[in-house]
CSV table of C-alpha atoms in Angstrom, one decimal:
chain,number,residue,atom,x,y,z
A,1,UNK,CA,44.4,-23.5,-20.5
A,2,UNK,CA,43.1,-24.1,-17.3
A,3,UNK,CA,45.0,-26.2,-15.0
A,4,UNK,CA,43.2,-29.4,-13.3
A,5,UNK,CA,43.1,-27.6,-10.0
A,6,UNK,CA,41.5,-24.4,-11.5
A,7,UNK,CA,38.9,-26.4,-13.2
A,8,UNK,CA,38.0,-28.4,-10.0
A,9,UNK,CA,37.7,-25.1,-8.0
A,10,UNK,CA,35.3,-23.8,-10.9
A,11,UNK,CA,33.3,-26.8,-10.7
A,12,UNK,CA,33.2,-26.7,-7.1
A,13,UNK,CA,32.1,-23.1,-7.0
A,14,UNK,CA,29.3,-23.8,-9.7
A,15,UNK,CA,28.2,-26.6,-7.7
A,16,UNK,CA,28.0,-24.5,-4.5
A,17,UNK,CA,26.2,-21.8,-6.3
A,18,UNK,CA,23.6,-24.1,-7.7
A,19,UNK,CA,23.3,-25.6,-4.1
A,20,UNK,CA,22.6,-22.2,-2.8
A,21,UNK,CA,20.0,-21.3,-5.7
A,22,UNK,CA,18.3,-24.5,-4.9
A,23,UNK,CA,18.4,-24.2,-1.1
A,24,UNK,CA,16.8,-20.6,-1.8
A,25,UNK,CA,14.0,-22.1,-3.7
A,26,UNK,CA,13.1,-24.7,-1.2
A,27,UNK,CA,13.3,-21.8,1.5
A,28,UNK,CA,10.8,-20.0,-0.5
A,29,UNK,CA,8.6,-22.8,-1.2
A,30,UNK,CA,8.7,-23.7,2.4
A,31,UNK,CA,7.8,-20.4,3.3
A,32,UNK,CA,4.8,-20.2,1.3
A,33,UNK,CA,3.5,-23.5,2.3
A,34,UNK,CA,3.5,-22.3,6.0
A,35,UNK,CA,1.8,-18.9,5.3
A,36,UNK,CA,-0.9,-21.1,3.4
A,37,UNK,CA,-1.2,-23.3,6.2
A,38,UNK,CA,-1.4,-20.5,8.7
A,39,UNK,CA,-4.2,-18.9,6.6
A,40,UNK,CA,-6.0,-22.2,6.3
A,41,UNK,CA,-5.7,-22.7,10.1
A,42,UNK,CA,-6.8,-18.9,10.9
A,43,UNK,CA,-9.8,-19.6,8.3
A,44,UNK,CA,-10.9,-22.8,10.2
A,45,UNK,CA,-10.5,-21.4,13.7
A,46,UNK,CA,-12.5,-18.4,12.8
A,47,UNK,CA,-15.3,-20.4,11.0
A,48,UNK,CA,-15.4,-22.8,14.1
A,49,UNK,CA,-15.5,-19.7,16.5
A,50,UNK,CA,-18.5,-17.9,14.7
A,51,UNK,CA,-20.3,-21.2,14.1
A,52,UNK,CA,-19.9,-22.0,17.7
A,53,UNK,CA,-21.1,-18.5,18.9
A,54,UNK,CA,-24.4,-18.8,16.8
A,55,UNK,CA,-24.9,-22.4,18.3
A,56,UNK,CA,-24.3,-20.9,21.8
A,57,UNK,CA,-26.6,-18.0,21.1
A,58,UNK,CA,-29.6,-20.4,20.1
A,59,UNK,CA,-29.0,-22.3,23.5
A,60,UNK,CA,-30.4,-19.1,25.2
A,61,UNK,CA,-33.6,-19.8,26.4
A,62,UNK,CA,-36.5,-18.0,24.8
A,63,UNK,CA,-37.8,-17.0,28.2
A,64,UNK,CA,-34.6,-15.2,28.7
A,65,UNK,CA,-35.4,-12.6,25.8
A,66,UNK,CA,-39.2,-12.7,25.9
A,67,UNK,CA,-39.6,-9.5,27.8
A,68,UNK,CA,-37.0,-7.6,25.6
A,69,UNK,CA,-38.3,-9.0,22.3
A,70,UNK,CA,-41.8,-7.9,23.4
A,71,UNK,CA,-40.7,-4.4,23.9
A,72,UNK,CA,-38.7,-4.6,20.6
A,73,UNK,CA,-41.8,-5.7,18.7
A,74,UNK,CA,-43.8,-2.9,20.1
A,75,UNK,CA,-41.3,-0.3,19.4
A,76,UNK,CA,-41.1,-1.5,15.5
A,77,UNK,CA,-44.9,-1.5,15.3
A,78,UNK,CA,-45.0,2.2,16.4
A,79,UNK,CA,-44.2,3.3,12.7
A,80,UNK,CA,-44.3,2.1,9.1
A,81,UNK,CA,-41.4,-0.4,8.0
A,82,UNK,CA,-39.6,2.2,5.9
A,83,UNK,CA,-39.8,5.3,8.1
A,84,UNK,CA,-38.1,8.6,7.0
A,85,UNK,CA,-36.4,10.8,9.6
A,86,UNK,CA,-36.5,13.8,7.4
A,87,UNK,CA,-38.9,14.0,4.4
A,88,UNK,CA,-39.4,11.3,1.7
A,89,UNK,CA,-37.3,13.5,-0.7
A,90,UNK,CA,-34.2,12.8,1.4
A,91,UNK,CA,-33.7,9.3,0.5
A,92,UNK,CA,-30.7,8.5,3.1
A,93,UNK,CA,-32.9,9.3,5.8
A,94,UNK,CA,-35.1,6.1,5.2
A,95,UNK,CA,-34.5,3.8,7.8
A,96,UNK,CA,-34.9,0.2,7.2
A,97,UNK,CA,-37.1,-1.4,9.9
A,98,UNK,CA,-38.2,-4.0,7.5
A,99,UNK,CA,-35.1,-6.1,7.5
A,100,UNK,CA,-34.7,-5.4,11.4
A,101,UNK,CA,-37.9,-7.1,12.1
A,102,UNK,CA,-36.8,-10.1,10.1
A,103,UNK,CA,-33.4,-10.3,11.9
A,104,UNK,CA,-35.5,-10.1,15.2
A,105,UNK,CA,-37.8,-12.7,14.1
A,106,UNK,CA,-34.9,-15.1,13.1
A,107,UNK,CA,-33.2,-14.5,16.4
A,108,UNK,CA,-36.3,-15.1,18.4
A,109,UNK,CA,-37.0,-18.4,16.5
A,110,UNK,CA,-33.6,-19.9,17.2
A,111,UNK,CA,-34.3,-23.3,19.2
A,112,UNK,CA,-32.3,-24.1,22.1
A,113,UNK,CA,-33.3,-28.0,21.5
A,114,UNK,CA,-32.0,-28.0,18.1
A,115,UNK,CA,-29.3,-25.4,17.9
A,116,UNK,CA,-27.3,-26.0,14.7
A,117,UNK,CA,-30.3,-26.6,12.5
A,118,UNK,CA,-32.4,-23.6,13.7
A,119,UNK,CA,-29.3,-21.4,13.1
A,120,UNK,CA,-28.7,-22.8,9.7
A,121,UNK,CA,-32.4,-22.7,8.5
A,122,UNK,CA,-32.7,-19.1,10.0
A,123,UNK,CA,-36.4,-19.4,9.8
A,124,UNK,CA,-39.0,-16.9,11.0
A,125,UNK,CA,-42.8,-16.4,11.0
A,126,UNK,CA,-43.9,-14.9,7.6
A,127,UNK,CA,-47.3,-13.8,6.0
A,128,UNK,CA,-47.6,-12.1,2.8
A,129,UNK,CA,-50.6,-10.0,3.8
A,130,UNK,CA,-49.0,-8.0,6.5
A,131,UNK,CA,-45.7,-6.4,7.2
A,132,UNK,CA,-42.8,-7.8,8.8
A,133,UNK,CA,-42.9,-5.8,12.0
A,134,UNK,CA,-46.3,-7.1,12.4
A,135,UNK,CA,-45.2,-10.6,11.6
A,136,UNK,CA,-42.6,-10.3,14.4
A,137,UNK,CA,-45.4,-9.2,16.9
A,138,UNK,CA,-47.5,-12.0,16.0
A,139,UNK,CA,-44.5,-14.4,16.6
A,140,UNK,CA,-43.5,-12.8,19.9
A,141,UNK,CA,-46.8,-12.3,21.6
A,142,UNK,CA,-49.0,-15.0,19.9
A,143,UNK,CA,-46.6,-17.7,19.7
A,144,UNK,CA,-46.8,-18.0,15.8
A,145,UNK,CA,-44.4,-20.9,14.5
A,146,UNK,CA,-41.7,-20.4,12.0
A,147,UNK,CA,-42.6,-21.2,8.2
A,148,UNK,CA,-40.1,-19.3,6.2
A,149,UNK,CA,-36.5,-20.2,5.7
A,150,UNK,CA,-33.7,-17.5,5.1
A,151,UNK,CA,-30.7,-19.7,5.1
A,152,UNK,CA,-28.5,-18.1,2.1
A,153,UNK,CA,-27.0,-15.7,4.8
A,154,UNK,CA,-25.0,-16.6,7.9
A,155,UNK,CA,-27.3,-14.2,10.1
A,156,UNK,CA,-24.6,-14.0,12.6
A,157,UNK,CA,-26.2,-10.6,13.8
A,158,UNK,CA,-29.3,-12.6,14.6
A,159,UNK,CA,-26.9,-14.2,17.2
A,160,UNK,CA,-25.7,-10.9,18.5
A,161,UNK,CA,-29.4,-9.7,18.9
A,162,UNK,CA,-30.3,-13.1,20.9
A,163,UNK,CA,-27.6,-12.4,23.3
A,164,UNK,CA,-28.2,-8.6,23.5
A,165,UNK,CA,-32.0,-9.0,24.0
A,166,UNK,CA,-31.5,-10.8,27.2
A,167,UNK,CA,-31.1,-7.2,28.7
A,168,UNK,CA,-31.6,-4.5,26.0
A,169,UNK,CA,-34.5,-3.8,23.7
A,170,UNK,CA,-34.1,-2.6,20.0
A,171,UNK,CA,-34.5,1.0,20.9
A,172,UNK,CA,-31.8,0.9,23.4
A,173,UNK,CA,-29.5,-1.3,21.0
A,174,UNK,CA,-29.7,1.7,18.4
A,175,UNK,CA,-28.6,4.0,21.2
A,176,UNK,CA,-25.6,1.9,22.1
A,177,UNK,CA,-24.6,1.4,18.5
A,178,UNK,CA,-24.5,5.2,18.0
A,179,UNK,CA,-22.5,5.6,21.1
A,180,UNK,CA,-20.3,2.8,20.1
A,181,UNK,CA,-19.5,4.3,16.5
A,182,UNK,CA,-18.6,7.5,18.4
A,183,UNK,CA,-16.1,5.8,20.7
A,184,UNK,CA,-14.5,3.8,17.5
A,185,UNK,CA,-14.2,6.9,15.3
A,186,UNK,CA,-12.7,8.8,18.3
A,187,UNK,CA,-10.1,5.9,18.8
A,188,UNK,CA,-9.4,6.0,15.0
A,189,UNK,CA,-8.9,10.0,15.1
A,190,UNK,CA,-6.7,9.5,18.2
A,191,UNK,CA,-4.6,7.0,16.5
A,192,UNK,CA,-4.0,9.5,13.4
A,193,UNK,CA,-3.3,12.3,15.9
A,194,UNK,CA,-0.6,10.4,17.4
A,195,UNK,CA,1.1,9.7,14.1
A,196,UNK,CA,0.7,13.3,13.1
A,197,UNK,CA,-1.6,12.3,10.3
A,198,UNK,CA,-4.5,14.1,11.6
A,199,UNK,CA,-5.7,15.4,8.2
A,200,UNK,CA,-6.5,11.8,7.1
A,201,UNK,CA,-8.8,11.5,10.1
A,202,UNK,CA,-10.6,14.9,9.0
A,203,UNK,CA,-11.0,13.4,5.5
A,204,UNK,CA,-12.6,10.3,6.8
A,205,UNK,CA,-14.9,12.2,8.8
A,206,UNK,CA,-15.9,14.4,5.9
A,207,UNK,CA,-16.3,11.2,3.7
A,208,UNK,CA,-18.6,9.8,6.4
A,209,UNK,CA,-20.8,13.3,6.5
A,210,UNK,CA,-21.1,12.7,2.7
A,211,UNK,CA,-22.8,9.3,3.1
A,212,UNK,CA,-25.1,10.6,5.9
A,213,UNK,CA,-23.5,8.3,8.5
A,214,UNK,CA,-25.8,10.0,11.3
A,215,UNK,CA,-28.5,7.4,10.0
A,216,UNK,CA,-26.6,4.2,10.1
A,217,UNK,CA,-27.0,3.5,14.0
A,218,UNK,CA,-30.7,3.8,13.6
A,219,UNK,CA,-30.8,0.5,11.6
A,220,UNK,CA,-29.4,-2.9,12.3
A,221,UNK,CA,-29.0,-3.7,8.7
A,222,UNK,CA,-26.9,-0.5,8.1
A,223,UNK,CA,-24.6,-1.1,11.1
A,224,UNK,CA,-22.7,-4.4,10.6
A,225,UNK,CA,-20.6,-3.4,7.7
A,226,UNK,CA,-19.6,-0.1,9.1
A,227,UNK,CA,-18.9,-1.9,12.6
A,228,UNK,CA,-16.5,-4.1,10.6
A,229,UNK,CA,-14.9,-1.2,8.9
A,230,UNK,CA,-14.1,0.8,12.2
A,231,UNK,CA,-12.9,-2.4,14.0
A,232,UNK,CA,-10.5,-3.5,11.2
A,233,UNK,CA,-9.5,0.0,10.4
A,234,UNK,CA,-8.4,0.6,13.8
A,235,UNK,CA,-6.5,-2.7,13.7
A,236,UNK,CA,-4.9,-1.8,10.3
A,237,UNK,CA,-3.7,1.5,11.4
A,238,UNK,CA,-2.2,-0.1,14.8
A,239,UNK,CA,-0.5,-2.9,12.7
A,240,UNK,CA,1.0,-0.7,9.9
A,241,UNK,CA,2.1,1.9,12.5
A,242,UNK,CA,3.9,-0.5,14.4
A,243,UNK,CA,5.5,-2.0,11.1
A,244,UNK,CA,3.6,-5.5,11.6
A,245,UNK,CA,2.5,-5.3,7.7
A,246,UNK,CA,3.6,-9.1,7.3
A,247,UNK,CA,0.6,-10.1,9.4
A,248,UNK,CA,-2.0,-7.9,8.0
A,249,UNK,CA,-3.2,-10.3,5.3
A,250,UNK,CA,-4.6,-12.5,8.3
A,251,UNK,CA,-6.5,-9.1,9.2
A,252,UNK,CA,-8.0,-8.9,5.7
A,253,UNK,CA,-9.0,-12.5,5.7
A,254,UNK,CA,-10.7,-12.3,9.0
A,255,UNK,CA,-12.5,-8.9,7.8
A,256,UNK,CA,-14.0,-10.7,4.9
A,257,UNK,CA,-15.1,-13.5,7.0
A,258,UNK,CA,-16.6,-11.4,9.8
A,259,UNK,CA,-18.2,-8.9,7.4
A,260,UNK,CA,-20.4,-11.9,5.5
A,261,UNK,CA,-21.1,-13.6,9.0
A,262,UNK,CA,-22.8,-10.3,10.2
A,263,UNK,CA,-24.0,-8.4,7.1
A,264,UNK,CA,-27.0,-8.7,5.1
A,265,UNK,CA,-25.4,-7.6,1.8
A,266,UNK,CA,-25.5,-4.1,2.1
A,267,UNK,CA,-22.1,-2.0,2.0
A,268,UNK,CA,-19.7,-4.8,2.4
A,269,UNK,CA,-16.8,-3.2,0.5
A,270,UNK,CA,-16.3,-0.7,3.1
A,271,UNK,CA,-14.8,-3.2,5.5
A,272,UNK,CA,-12.1,-4.0,3.0
A,273,UNK,CA,-11.4,-0.8,1.2
A,274,UNK,CA,-11.1,1.9,4.2
A,275,UNK,CA,-8.7,-0.3,6.0
A,276,UNK,CA,-6.8,-0.9,3.0
A,277,UNK,CA,-6.6,2.9,2.1
A,278,UNK,CA,-5.8,3.8,5.6
A,279,UNK,CA,-2.8,1.2,5.7
A,280,UNK,CA,-1.6,2.5,2.2
A,281,UNK,CA,-1.3,6.0,3.7
A,282,UNK,CA,0.4,5.0,6.7
A,283,UNK,CA,3.0,3.2,4.6
A,284,UNK,CA,3.4,5.8,2.3
A,285,UNK,CA,4.2,8.3,5.2
A,286,UNK,CA,6.7,5.8,6.6
A,287,UNK,CA,8.5,5.6,3.2
A,288,UNK,CA,8.6,9.4,3.0
A,289,UNK,CA,10.1,9.6,6.5
A,290,UNK,CA,6.9,11.7,7.6
A,291,UNK,CA,5.2,9.5,9.8
A,292,UNK,CA,5.8,10.2,13.7
A,293,UNK,CA,6.0,7.5,16.1
A,294,UNK,CA,6.1,7.4,19.9
A,295,UNK,CA,9.7,6.2,21.4
A,296,UNK,CA,12.1,7.0,24.4
A,297,UNK,CA,15.3,8.8,24.5
A,298,UNK,CA,18.5,7.8,26.2
A,299,UNK,CA,17.2,8.3,30.0
A,300,UNK,CA,14.0,6.5,29.0
A,301,UNK,CA,11.5,9.9,28.7
A,302,UNK,CA,8.7,9.5,26.1
A,303,UNK,CA,9.3,11.5,23.0
A,304,UNK,CA,8.2,11.8,19.6
A,305,UNK,CA,10.1,11.7,16.5
A,306,UNK,CA,10.1,11.0,12.6
A,307,UNK,CA,10.0,7.3,11.8
A,308,UNK,CA,13.5,6.4,10.3
A,309,UNK,CA,12.7,3.1,9.3
A,310,UNK,CA,11.6,3.8,6.0
A,311,UNK,CA,10.3,0.9,3.9
A,312,UNK,CA,13.5,0.0,1.7
A,313,UNK,CA,11.4,-1.6,-1.0
A,314,UNK,CA,8.6,0.7,-1.1
A,315,UNK,CA,7.5,1.6,-4.8
A,316,UNK,CA,4.2,1.7,-6.5
A,317,UNK,CA,4.6,-1.9,-7.7
A,318,UNK,CA,4.8,-3.1,-4.1
A,319,UNK,CA,1.7,-1.0,-3.0
A,320,UNK,CA,-0.2,-2.4,-6.1
A,321,UNK,CA,0.6,-5.8,-5.1
A,322,UNK,CA,-0.1,-5.2,-1.4
A,323,UNK,CA,-3.4,-3.9,-2.4
A,324,UNK,CA,-4.4,-7.0,-4.6
A,325,UNK,CA,-3.3,-9.4,-1.9
A,326,UNK,CA,-5.4,-7.5,0.7
A,327,UNK,CA,-8.2,-7.7,-1.7
A,328,UNK,CA,-7.9,-11.2,-2.7
A,329,UNK,CA,-7.4,-12.5,1.1
A,330,UNK,CA,-10.7,-10.4,1.9
A,331,UNK,CA,-12.4,-11.8,-1.0
A,332,UNK,CA,-11.3,-15.4,0.1
A,333,UNK,CA,-12.4,-14.8,3.6
A,334,UNK,CA,-15.9,-13.5,2.4
A,335,UNK,CA,-16.5,-16.0,-0.4
A,336,UNK,CA,-15.2,-18.8,1.6
A,337,UNK,CA,-17.1,-18.0,4.7
A,338,UNK,CA,-20.3,-17.8,2.7
A,339,UNK,CA,-19.6,-21.1,1.1
A,340,UNK,CA,-19.2,-22.7,4.3
A,341,UNK,CA,-22.5,-21.6,5.4
A,342,UNK,CA,-24.2,-23.5,2.3
A,343,UNK,CA,-22.0,-26.6,2.8
A,344,UNK,CA,-22.7,-26.6,6.8
A,345,UNK,CA,-26.3,-26.2,6.2
A,346,UNK,CA,-26.4,-28.9,3.6
A,347,UNK,CA,-24.8,-31.4,6.0
A,348,UNK,CA,-26.8,-30.5,9.0
A,349,UNK,CA,-30.1,-30.4,7.1
A,350,UNK,CA,-29.4,-33.4,5.0
A,351,UNK,CA,-30.3,-31.6,1.6
A,352,UNK,CA,-28.7,-29.5,-1.3
A,353,UNK,CA,-29.3,-25.9,-0.3
A,354,UNK,CA,-27.9,-24.6,-3.4
A,355,UNK,CA,-31.1,-24.2,-5.3
A,356,UNK,CA,-32.4,-21.7,-2.4
A,357,UNK,CA,-29.0,-19.5,-2.9
A,358,UNK,CA,-28.6,-19.4,-6.8
A,359,UNK,CA,-31.9,-18.1,-7.5
A,360,UNK,CA,-31.4,-15.2,-5.2
A,361,UNK,CA,-27.8,-14.4,-6.6
A,362,UNK,CA,-29.5,-14.2,-10.1
A,363,UNK,CA,-32.0,-11.9,-9.0
A,364,UNK,CA,-29.8,-9.6,-7.1
A,365,UNK,CA,-27.6,-9.3,-10.1
A,366,UNK,CA,-29.9,-8.9,-13.0
A,367,UNK,CA,-33.7,-9.1,-11.7
A,368,UNK,CA,-36.3,-7.7,-14.0
A,369,UNK,CA,-37.1,-4.0,-13.6
A,370,UNK,CA,-39.7,-3.6,-16.6
A,371,UNK,CA,-38.6,-2.3,-20.0
A,372,UNK,CA,-35.4,-0.8,-19.1
A,373,UNK,CA,-32.5,-1.6,-21.5
A,374,UNK,CA,-29.1,-2.8,-19.9
A,375,UNK,CA,-27.5,0.4,-20.3
A,376,UNK,CA,-30.6,2.2,-18.7
A,377,UNK,CA,-30.5,-0.5,-16.0
A,378,UNK,CA,-26.8,0.3,-15.4
A,379,UNK,CA,-27.2,4.0,-15.6
A,380,UNK,CA,-30.1,4.0,-13.2
A,381,UNK,CA,-28.2,2.0,-10.4
A,382,UNK,CA,-25.4,4.5,-10.7
A,383,UNK,CA,-27.6,7.6,-10.6
A,384,UNK,CA,-29.8,6.5,-7.6
A,385,UNK,CA,-26.7,5.8,-5.6
A,386,UNK,CA,-24.7,8.9,-6.6
A,387,UNK,CA,-27.7,11.2,-6.0
A,388,UNK,CA,-28.0,10.2,-2.5
A,389,UNK,CA,-24.4,11.4,-1.5
A,390,UNK,CA,-24.7,14.6,0.7
A,391,UNK,CA,-25.4,17.3,-0.2
A,392,UNK,CA,-26.8,16.0,-3.6
A,393,UNK,CA,-29.6,14.5,-1.6
A,394,UNK,CA,-31.3,17.8,-1.0
A,395,UNK,CA,-32.4,18.3,-4.7
A,396,UNK,CA,-31.5,21.5,-6.8
A,397,UNK,CA,-30.2,23.4,-3.4
A,398,UNK,CA,-27.9,20.3,-2.6
A,399,UNK,CA,-26.6,20.1,-6.2
A,400,UNK,CA,-25.7,23.8,-6.3
A,401,UNK,CA,-23.9,23.6,-2.8
A,402,UNK,CA,-22.2,20.4,-4.2
A,403,UNK,CA,-21.1,22.2,-7.4
A,404,UNK,CA,-19.7,25.4,-5.5
A,405,UNK,CA,-17.7,22.8,-3.3
A,406,UNK,CA,-16.4,21.1,-6.3
A,407,UNK,CA,-15.1,24.6,-7.8
A,408,UNK,CA,-13.7,25.5,-4.3
A,409,UNK,CA,-11.7,22.2,-4.2
A,410,UNK,CA,-10.4,22.7,-7.9
A,411,UNK,CA,-9.5,26.1,-7.2
A,412,UNK,CA,-7.4,25.2,-4.2
A,413,UNK,CA,-5.9,22.2,-5.9
A,414,UNK,CA,-4.9,24.5,-8.8
A,415,UNK,CA,-3.4,27.3,-7.0
A,416,UNK,CA,-1.8,25.4,-4.0
A,417,UNK,CA,-0.5,22.3,-5.8
A,418,UNK,CA,2.8,20.8,-5.2
A,419,UNK,CA,5.7,21.0,-7.6
A,420,UNK,CA,6.4,17.6,-7.3
A,421,UNK,CA,3.2,15.4,-7.2
A,422,UNK,CA,3.1,11.4,-6.6
A,423,UNK,CA,0.7,10.9,-9.4
A,424,UNK,CA,1.2,7.1,-9.2
A,425,UNK,CA,-0.2,7.0,-5.6
A,426,UNK,CA,-3.0,9.3,-6.6
A,427,UNK,CA,-3.9,7.1,-9.4
A,428,UNK,CA,-3.9,4.0,-7.3
A,429,UNK,CA,-6.3,5.8,-4.9
A,430,UNK,CA,-8.7,6.9,-7.4
A,431,UNK,CA,-8.8,3.2,-8.9
A,432,UNK,CA,-9.4,1.9,-5.4
A,433,UNK,CA,-12.2,4.5,-5.3
A,434,UNK,CA,-13.9,2.9,-8.2
A,435,UNK,CA,-14.6,-0.4,-6.4
A,436,UNK,CA,-18.1,0.7,-4.9
A,437,UNK,CA,-19.2,1.6,-8.6
A,438,UNK,CA,-18.1,-1.9,-9.8
A,439,UNK,CA,-20.0,-3.3,-7.2
A,440,UNK,CA,-23.2,-1.3,-7.9
A,441,UNK,CA,-23.0,-2.3,-11.8
A,442,UNK,CA,-22.4,-5.9,-11.0
A,443,UNK,CA,-25.2,-6.1,-8.5
A,444,UNK,CA,-27.4,-3.5,-10.4
A,445,UNK,CA,-30.6,-4.9,-9.3
A,446,UNK,CA,-29.9,-4.9,-5.7
A,447,UNK,CA,-28.4,-1.3,-6.1
A,448,UNK,CA,-31.5,-0.1,-7.9
A,449,UNK,CA,-33.9,-1.3,-5.1
A,450,UNK,CA,-31.8,-0.6,-2.1
A,451,UNK,CA,-29.9,2.6,-3.2
A,452,UNK,CA,-31.0,4.4,0.2
A,453,UNK,CA,-28.3,2.4,2.0
A,454,UNK,CA,-26.3,0.8,-0.9
A,455,UNK,CA,-24.8,4.3,-1.6
A,456,UNK,CA,-23.0,4.7,1.7
A,457,UNK,CA,-20.2,2.3,0.1
A,458,UNK,CA,-19.5,5.3,-2.0
A,459,UNK,CA,-17.8,6.7,1.6
A,460,UNK,CA,-14.7,5.0,-0.3
A,461,UNK,CA,-15.0,7.1,-3.6
A,462,UNK,CA,-15.4,10.4,-1.7
A,463,UNK,CA,-12.5,9.4,0.6
A,464,UNK,CA,-10.4,8.6,-2.4
A,465,UNK,CA,-11.0,11.8,-4.1
A,466,UNK,CA,-10.4,14.0,-1.0
A,467,UNK,CA,-7.2,12.2,-0.3
A,468,UNK,CA,-6.2,12.6,-3.8
A,469,UNK,CA,-7.1,16.4,-3.6
A,470,UNK,CA,-4.7,16.5,-0.4
A,471,UNK,CA,-1.8,14.8,-2.1
A,472,UNK,CA,-1.9,17.5,-4.8
A,473,UNK,CA,-2.1,20.5,-2.4
A,474,UNK,CA,1.0,22.1,-0.9
A,475,UNK,CA,-0.2,23.3,2.6
A,476,UNK,CA,3.0,25.5,3.3
A,477,UNK,CA,1.8,27.7,0.4
A,478,UNK,CA,-1.5,28.1,2.0
A,479,UNK,CA,-0.1,29.2,5.3
A,480,UNK,CA,2.3,31.8,3.4
A,481,UNK,CA,-0.6,33.2,1.6
A,482,UNK,CA,-2.2,33.8,5.0
């Protein structure tokens, strides 16, 4: 039998254990509450900054942008609204000057006297009997008043255009965007070279080639999602490389918000998936001890050495949860910011704007395309987008080249494969690579009609396949063979 003293000790020990358990739960709950409040605070601050930017851009006097807007209108009227940089057979070479004309028309019609209402309405001058470049020309040169609202999107890029048009015309902006993309990609390459992960920068470059990236800077509509992709990819690589993963959720929240603020519903998934995939690569390299980081030796001299602080809890479950968390936060930022546009517009305009929005969403998801069955509709949405991937976009010749490349990749993967392959990581990457197809199928009407730019979201799928192939290969075998 236990003595009274022993019983008292056991009771006290049990009570202490229960207290520790309860305190642990309270601590975790407090931690989650603080994180939630931080996310809410970041969302509110970012929303306020972006809305404030739009209002400030509307405050720019129209006289300040008149000259450059006239130059832009003249340039956009030099050709048709959907010109091809090559031939009509090469669909990715189609440049969307139709949407660019509308965007400039919206930017031109912001009103300094009624800032908030004008940026919420996003109205422009429209006629059904002529193209949008001519409508823009009439608005800029002949003072035609706006008569068509386009409030379902934020059109944050219209604010950017109003600011830039104080000193640049549209042709100069296209050139500047091309230079900007080169700079951003060079920064990303530099970061991967510094981490001794150069191969992944090469694979991303090849993936961009596959979606004919060289046409992206030639249209404002194509630009914004890829601009977000590059900026947030650079941020993700820096944060993950420095072990700041605990804060990366905020990065994906902001990525979703900025994407919907700027983008016209084009290739929005690239601003989530490419930064996420690059972060996953670095996390895995860290866990394997294969990541090289800059450091200092005992006398303070700069050195480069393998990362020793491996992720102790790294496993496939943690990576899946990491990916899901990033996707949820990006989605919350994207959808939340979009909903805030409709709420803000309803408050500012004093009416319910949802009828303007729901009809458009229904059309983009399942608009009528004649006598096509649902399966025919889905197949067409996938086929049109996949056949735009380089070199498939060059017809039979391109298909033969693509087939040869596929066989070559299979050969190297089979002959020079590793003995121990991390199949879980590869499966995760391939699953992530399916995201653009889900988007294509869900937004099937939009994907069928706008395949000439929607297909660029497949940069995610191409990158996933290339990374998976590299993860299977053992490069030391290839070097020995040489």
